[in-house]
Amino acid sequence: MKPTKKDQIADAAMPLFLSNGFKGTSIDMVVKASGVSKPTVYNHFPDKATVMDFVMTRWLSSVDPLSLDTQFLGTQDALIDALTASIFSPEAFKLYRLVLAEGWRFPVARQAFFQQFEQTCRQTVSRWAMERGVEEQQAQAVYSDFVLARLWAT
């Protein structure tokens, strides 16, 4: 099935946002990368924040933090390994950095990210802790350390 123009625009915009930031990505850059005309972009998206909203919606639909099967994870290291393998791709951390740095510029997408991704990841960690009799605060601290360490990594 051929992607829609809207999908084509979003596919081109995502790597631009991740590499240049939100402010550093112009609609002209999106036009050039997507191979569509500027009127086509504006026909689908009234502004750059709306492009980001759609990009975020698509990305969030492609990841499922609840799909992490915590039943087979024994240690905290195993939990971190599973999070890294299944949920926290390099792309996820780039997006996380973008949301933290410039999320105020695209509040709808920022809110969606924290509600549908970050909170769900934290719920997964809580579920993991509960299933193992691990103190939830300790598991959340491990998760926070994991996220912060990777956000600071180059």
PDB file of C-alpha atoms in Angstrom:
ATOM      1  CA  MET A   1       0.000   0.000   0.000  1.00  0.00           C
ATOM      2  CA  LYS A   2       1.354   3.380  -0.995  1.00  0.00           C
ATOM      3  CA  PRO A   3       1.861   5.780   1.936  1.00  0.00           C
ATOM      4  CA  THR A   4      -0.337   8.846   2.044  1.00  0.00           C
ATOM      5  CA  LYS A   5       1.144  12.292   1.474  1.00  0.00           C
ATOM      6  CA  LYS A   6       0.657  12.965   5.166  1.00  0.00           C
ATOM      7  CA  ASP A   7       2.668   9.853   6.039  1.00  0.00           C
ATOM      8  CA  GLN A   8       5.297  10.771   3.459  1.00  0.00           C
ATOM      9  CA  ILE A   9       5.685  14.188   5.078  1.00  0.00           C
ATOM     10  CA  ALA A  10       5.898  12.674   8.577  1.00  0.00           C
ATOM     11  CA  ASP A  11       8.438  10.078   7.430  1.00  0.00           C
ATOM     12  CA  ALA A  12      10.640  12.883   6.129  1.00  0.00           C
ATOM     13  CA  ALA A  13      10.098  15.148   9.143  1.00  0.00           C
ATOM     14  CA  MET A  14      10.991  12.659  11.886  1.00  0.00           C
ATOM     15  CA  PRO A  15      14.711  12.304  11.107  1.00  0.00           C
ATOM     16  CA  LEU A  16      14.955  16.054  10.522  1.00  0.00           C
ATOM     17  CA  PHE A  17      13.474  16.780  13.947  1.00  0.00           C
ATOM     18  CA  LEU A  18      15.752  14.204  15.568  1.00  0.00           C
ATOM     19  CA  SER A  19      18.926  15.510  13.949  1.00  0.00           C
ATOM     20  CA  ASN A  20      18.251  19.264  13.802  1.00  0.00           C
ATOM     21  CA  GLY A  21      15.814  19.766  16.648  1.00  0.00           C
ATOM     22  CA  PHE A  22      12.390  21.301  16.326  1.00  0.00           C
ATOM     23  CA  LYS A  23      13.534  24.892  15.971  1.00  0.00           C
ATOM     24  CA  GLY A  24      16.339  23.875  13.602  1.00  0.00           C
ATOM     25  CA  THR A  25      13.953  22.095  11.240  1.00  0.00           C
ATOM     26  CA  SER A  26      12.121  24.339   8.824  1.00  0.00           C
ATOM     27  CA  ILE A  27       9.055  23.578   6.766  1.00  0.00           C
ATOM     28  CA  ASP A  28      11.245  24.148   3.705  1.00  0.00           C
ATOM     29  CA  MET A  29      13.525  21.336   4.903  1.00  0.00           C
ATOM     30  CA  VAL A  30      10.514  19.067   5.343  1.00  0.00           C
ATOM     31  CA  VAL A  31       9.262  20.009   1.866  1.00  0.00           C
ATOM     32  CA  LYS A  32      12.624  19.165   0.311  1.00  0.00           C
ATOM     33  CA  ALA A  33      13.065  15.894   2.210  1.00  0.00           C
ATOM     34  CA  SER A  34       9.506  14.701   1.599  1.00  0.00           C
ATOM     35  CA  GLY A  35       9.463  15.520  -2.099  1.00  0.00           C
ATOM     36  CA  VAL A  36       6.097  17.249  -1.915  1.00  0.00           C
ATOM     37  CA  SER A  37       5.241  20.874  -2.492  1.00  0.00           C
ATOM     38  CA  LYS A  38       4.976  23.478   0.233  1.00  0.00           C
ATOM     39  CA  PRO A  39       1.222  23.902  -0.411  1.00  0.00           C
ATOM     40  CA  THR A  40       0.833  20.136   0.050  1.00  0.00           C
ATOM     41  CA  VAL A  41       2.547  20.300   3.429  1.00  0.00           C
ATOM     42  CA  TYR A  42       0.360  23.222   4.498  1.00  0.00           C
ATOM     43  CA  ASN A  43      -2.726  21.455   3.143  1.00  0.00           C
ATOM     44  CA  HIS A  44      -2.098  18.654   5.654  1.00  0.00           C
ATOM     45  CA  PHE A  45      -0.473  20.627   8.476  1.00  0.00           C
ATOM     46  CA  PRO A  46      -1.214  24.258   9.326  1.00  0.00           C
ATOM     47  CA  ASP A  47       2.122  24.659  11.137  1.00  0.00           C
ATOM     48  CA  LYS A  48       5.283  22.865  12.192  1.00  0.00           C
ATOM     49  CA  ALA A  49       3.888  21.959  15.631  1.00  0.00           C
ATOM     50  CA  THR A  50       1.078  20.068  13.928  1.00  0.00           C
ATOM     51  CA  VAL A  51       3.652  18.168  11.880  1.00  0.00           C
ATOM     52  CA  MET A  52       5.363  17.237  15.143  1.00  0.00           C
ATOM     53  CA  ASP A  53       2.033  16.204  16.681  1.00  0.00           C
ATOM     54  CA  PHE A  54       1.428  13.796  13.795  1.00  0.00           C
ATOM     55  CA  VAL A  55       5.013  12.514  13.877  1.00  0.00           C
ATOM     56  CA  MET A  56       4.641  11.827  17.601  1.00  0.00           C
ATOM     57  CA  THR A  57       1.276  10.113  17.155  1.00  0.00           C
ATOM     58  CA  ARG A  58       2.745   7.802  14.536  1.00  0.00           C
ATOM     59  CA  TRP A  59       5.811   7.047  16.646  1.00  0.00           C
ATOM     60  CA  LEU A  60       3.733   6.339  19.741  1.00  0.00           C
ATOM     61  CA  SER A  61       1.578   3.928  17.753  1.00  0.00           C
ATOM     62  CA  SER A  62       4.716   2.025  16.741  1.00  0.00           C
ATOM     63  CA  VAL A  63       5.963   1.399  20.296  1.00  0.00           C
ATOM     64  CA  ASP A  64       4.145  -0.406  23.059  1.00  0.00           C
ATOM     65  CA  PRO A  65       5.731  -0.106  26.490  1.00  0.00           C
ATOM     66  CA  LEU A  66       3.072  -2.422  27.921  1.00  0.00           C
ATOM     67  CA  SER A  67       4.183  -5.224  25.604  1.00  0.00           C
ATOM     68  CA  LEU A  68       7.289  -5.798  27.702  1.00  0.00           C
ATOM     69  CA  ASP A  69       6.835  -9.221  29.227  1.00  0.00           C
ATOM     70  CA  THR A  70       8.002  -8.731  32.790  1.00  0.00           C
ATOM     71  CA  GLN A  71       7.220 -12.291  33.854  1.00  0.00           C
ATOM     72  CA  PHE A  72      10.526 -13.629  32.571  1.00  0.00           C
ATOM     73  CA  LEU A  73      12.743 -10.849  33.828  1.00  0.00           C
ATOM     74  CA  GLY A  74      14.575 -11.694  37.017  1.00  0.00           C
ATOM     75  CA  THR A  75      16.987  -8.962  38.000  1.00  0.00           C
ATOM     76  CA  GLN A  76      17.052  -5.191  37.657  1.00  0.00           C
ATOM     77  CA  ASP A  77      19.796  -5.597  35.066  1.00  0.00           C
ATOM     78  CA  ALA A  78      17.527  -7.928  33.105  1.00  0.00           C
ATOM     79  CA  LEU A  79      14.748  -5.330  33.275  1.00  0.00           C
ATOM     80  CA  ILE A  80      17.097  -2.639  31.951  1.00  0.00           C
ATOM     81  CA  ASP A  81      18.291  -4.981  29.187  1.00  0.00           C
ATOM     82  CA  ALA A  82      14.686  -5.714  28.211  1.00  0.00           C
ATOM     83  CA  LEU A  83      13.757  -2.024  28.221  1.00  0.00           C
ATOM     84  CA  THR A  84      16.764  -1.290  26.030  1.00  0.00           C
ATOM     85  CA  ALA A  85      15.987  -4.103  23.615  1.00  0.00           C
ATOM     86  CA  SER A  86      12.256  -3.608  23.264  1.00  0.00           C
ATOM     87  CA  ILE A  87      11.295  -0.043  24.113  1.00  0.00           C
ATOM     88  CA  PHE A  88      14.245   2.313  24.371  1.00  0.00           C
ATOM     89  CA  SER A  89      15.785   2.335  20.935  1.00  0.00           C
ATOM     90  CA  PRO A  90      18.331   5.012  20.013  1.00  0.00           C
ATOM     91  CA  GLU A  91      15.463   6.762  18.216  1.00  0.00           C
ATOM     92  CA  ALA A  92      13.409   6.741  21.428  1.00  0.00           C
ATOM     93  CA  PHE A  93      16.185   8.472  23.337  1.00  0.00           C
ATOM     94  CA  LYS A  94      16.644  11.064  20.594  1.00  0.00           C
ATOM     95  CA  LEU A  95      12.941  11.765  20.740  1.00  0.00           C
ATOM     96  CA  TYR A  96      13.065  11.889  24.537  1.00  0.00           C
ATOM     97  CA  ARG A  97      15.886  14.476  24.339  1.00  0.00           C
ATOM     98  CA  LEU A  98      13.915  16.515  21.822  1.00  0.00           C
ATOM     99  CA  VAL A  99      10.818  16.508  24.027  1.00  0.00           C
ATOM    100  CA  LEU A 100      12.818  17.566  27.078  1.00  0.00           C
ATOM    101  CA  ALA A 101      14.730  20.286  25.252  1.00  0.00           C
ATOM    102  CA  GLU A 102      12.026  21.770  23.062  1.00  0.00           C
ATOM    103  CA  GLY A 103       8.731  20.237  24.131  1.00  0.00           C
ATOM    104  CA  TRP A 104       7.357  23.616  25.122  1.00  0.00           C
ATOM    105  CA  ARG A 105       7.319  24.424  21.390  1.00  0.00           C
ATOM    106  CA  PHE A 106       4.965  21.492  20.648  1.00  0.00           C
ATOM    107  CA  PRO A 107       2.871  21.016  23.808  1.00  0.00           C
ATOM    108  CA  VAL A 108       0.351  18.553  22.360  1.00  0.00           C
ATOM    109  CA  ALA A 109       3.076  16.154  21.210  1.00  0.00           C
ATOM    110  CA  ARG A 110       4.987  16.625  24.480  1.00  0.00           C
ATOM    111  CA  GLN A 111       1.923  15.755  26.529  1.00  0.00           C
ATOM    112  CA  ALA A 112       1.232  12.692  24.383  1.00  0.00           C
ATOM    113  CA  PHE A 113       4.829  11.520  24.817  1.00  0.00           C
ATOM    114  CA  PHE A 114       4.725  11.747  28.592  1.00  0.00           C
ATOM    115  CA  GLN A 115       1.259  10.257  28.946  1.00  0.00           C
ATOM    116  CA  GLN A 116       1.562   7.437  26.445  1.00  0.00           C
ATOM    117  CA  PHE A 117       5.246   6.597  26.669  1.00  0.00           C
ATOM    118  CA  GLU A 118       6.931   7.777  29.862  1.00  0.00           C
ATOM    119  CA  GLN A 119       4.034   7.039  32.218  1.00  0.00           C
ATOM    120  CA  THR A 120       3.451   3.667  30.593  1.00  0.00           C
ATOM    121  CA  CYS A 121       7.133   2.766  30.952  1.00  0.00           C
ATOM    122  CA  ARG A 122       6.941   3.693  34.625  1.00  0.00           C
ATOM    123  CA  GLN A 123       3.818   1.541  35.024  1.00  0.00           C
ATOM    124  CA  THR A 124       5.701  -1.355  33.457  1.00  0.00           C
ATOM    125  CA  VAL A 125       8.540  -0.885  35.950  1.00  0.00           C
ATOM    126  CA  SER A 126       6.038  -0.753  38.826  1.00  0.00           C
ATOM    127  CA  ARG A 127       4.397  -3.952  37.589  1.00  0.00           C
ATOM    128  CA  TRP A 128       7.824  -5.602  37.371  1.00  0.00           C
ATOM    129  CA  ALA A 129       8.646  -4.540  40.950  1.00  0.00           C
ATOM    130  CA  MET A 130       5.308  -5.732  42.299  1.00  0.00           C
ATOM    131  CA  GLU A 131       5.664  -9.145  40.615  1.00  0.00           C
ATOM    132  CA  ARG A 132       9.047  -9.631  42.286  1.00  0.00           C
ATOM    133  CA  GLY A 133       8.411  -8.132  45.688  1.00  0.00           C
ATOM    134  CA  VAL A 134      10.905  -5.362  44.946  1.00  0.00           C
ATOM    135  CA  GLU A 135      10.291  -1.977  46.535  1.00  0.00           C
ATOM    136  CA  GLU A 136       8.645   0.171  43.877  1.00  0.00           C
ATOM    137  CA  GLN A 137      10.640   3.277  44.807  1.00  0.00           C
ATOM    138  CA  GLN A 138      13.884   1.375  44.322  1.00  0.00           C
ATOM    139  CA  ALA A 139      12.775   0.063  40.916  1.00  0.00           C
ATOM    140  CA  GLN A 140      11.672   3.548  39.844  1.00  0.00           C
ATOM    141  CA  ALA A 141      15.056   4.941  40.932  1.00  0.00           C
ATOM    142  CA  VAL A 142      16.824   2.326  38.800  1.00  0.00           C
ATOM    143  CA  TYR A 143      14.585   3.235  35.871  1.00  0.00           C
ATOM    144  CA  SER A 144      15.247   6.966  36.345  1.00  0.00           C
ATOM    145  CA  ASP A 145      19.006   6.373  36.542  1.00  0.00           C
ATOM    146  CA  PHE A 146      18.803   4.267  33.382  1.00  0.00           C
ATOM    147  CA  VAL A 147      16.935   6.987  31.478  1.00  0.00           C
ATOM    148  CA  LEU A 148      19.118   9.840  32.727  1.00  0.00           C
ATOM    149  CA  ALA A 149      22.364   8.006  31.962  1.00  0.00           C
ATOM    150  CA  ARG A 150      21.276   7.368  28.386  1.00  0.00           C
ATOM    151  CA  LEU A 151      19.902  10.861  27.905  1.00  0.00           C
ATOM    152  CA  TRP A 152      23.279  12.289  28.872  1.00  0.00           C
ATOM    153  CA  ALA A 153      25.172   9.826  26.688  1.00  0.00           C
ATOM    154  CA  THR A 154      26.260  11.072  23.320  1.00  0.00           C
TER     155      THR A 154
END
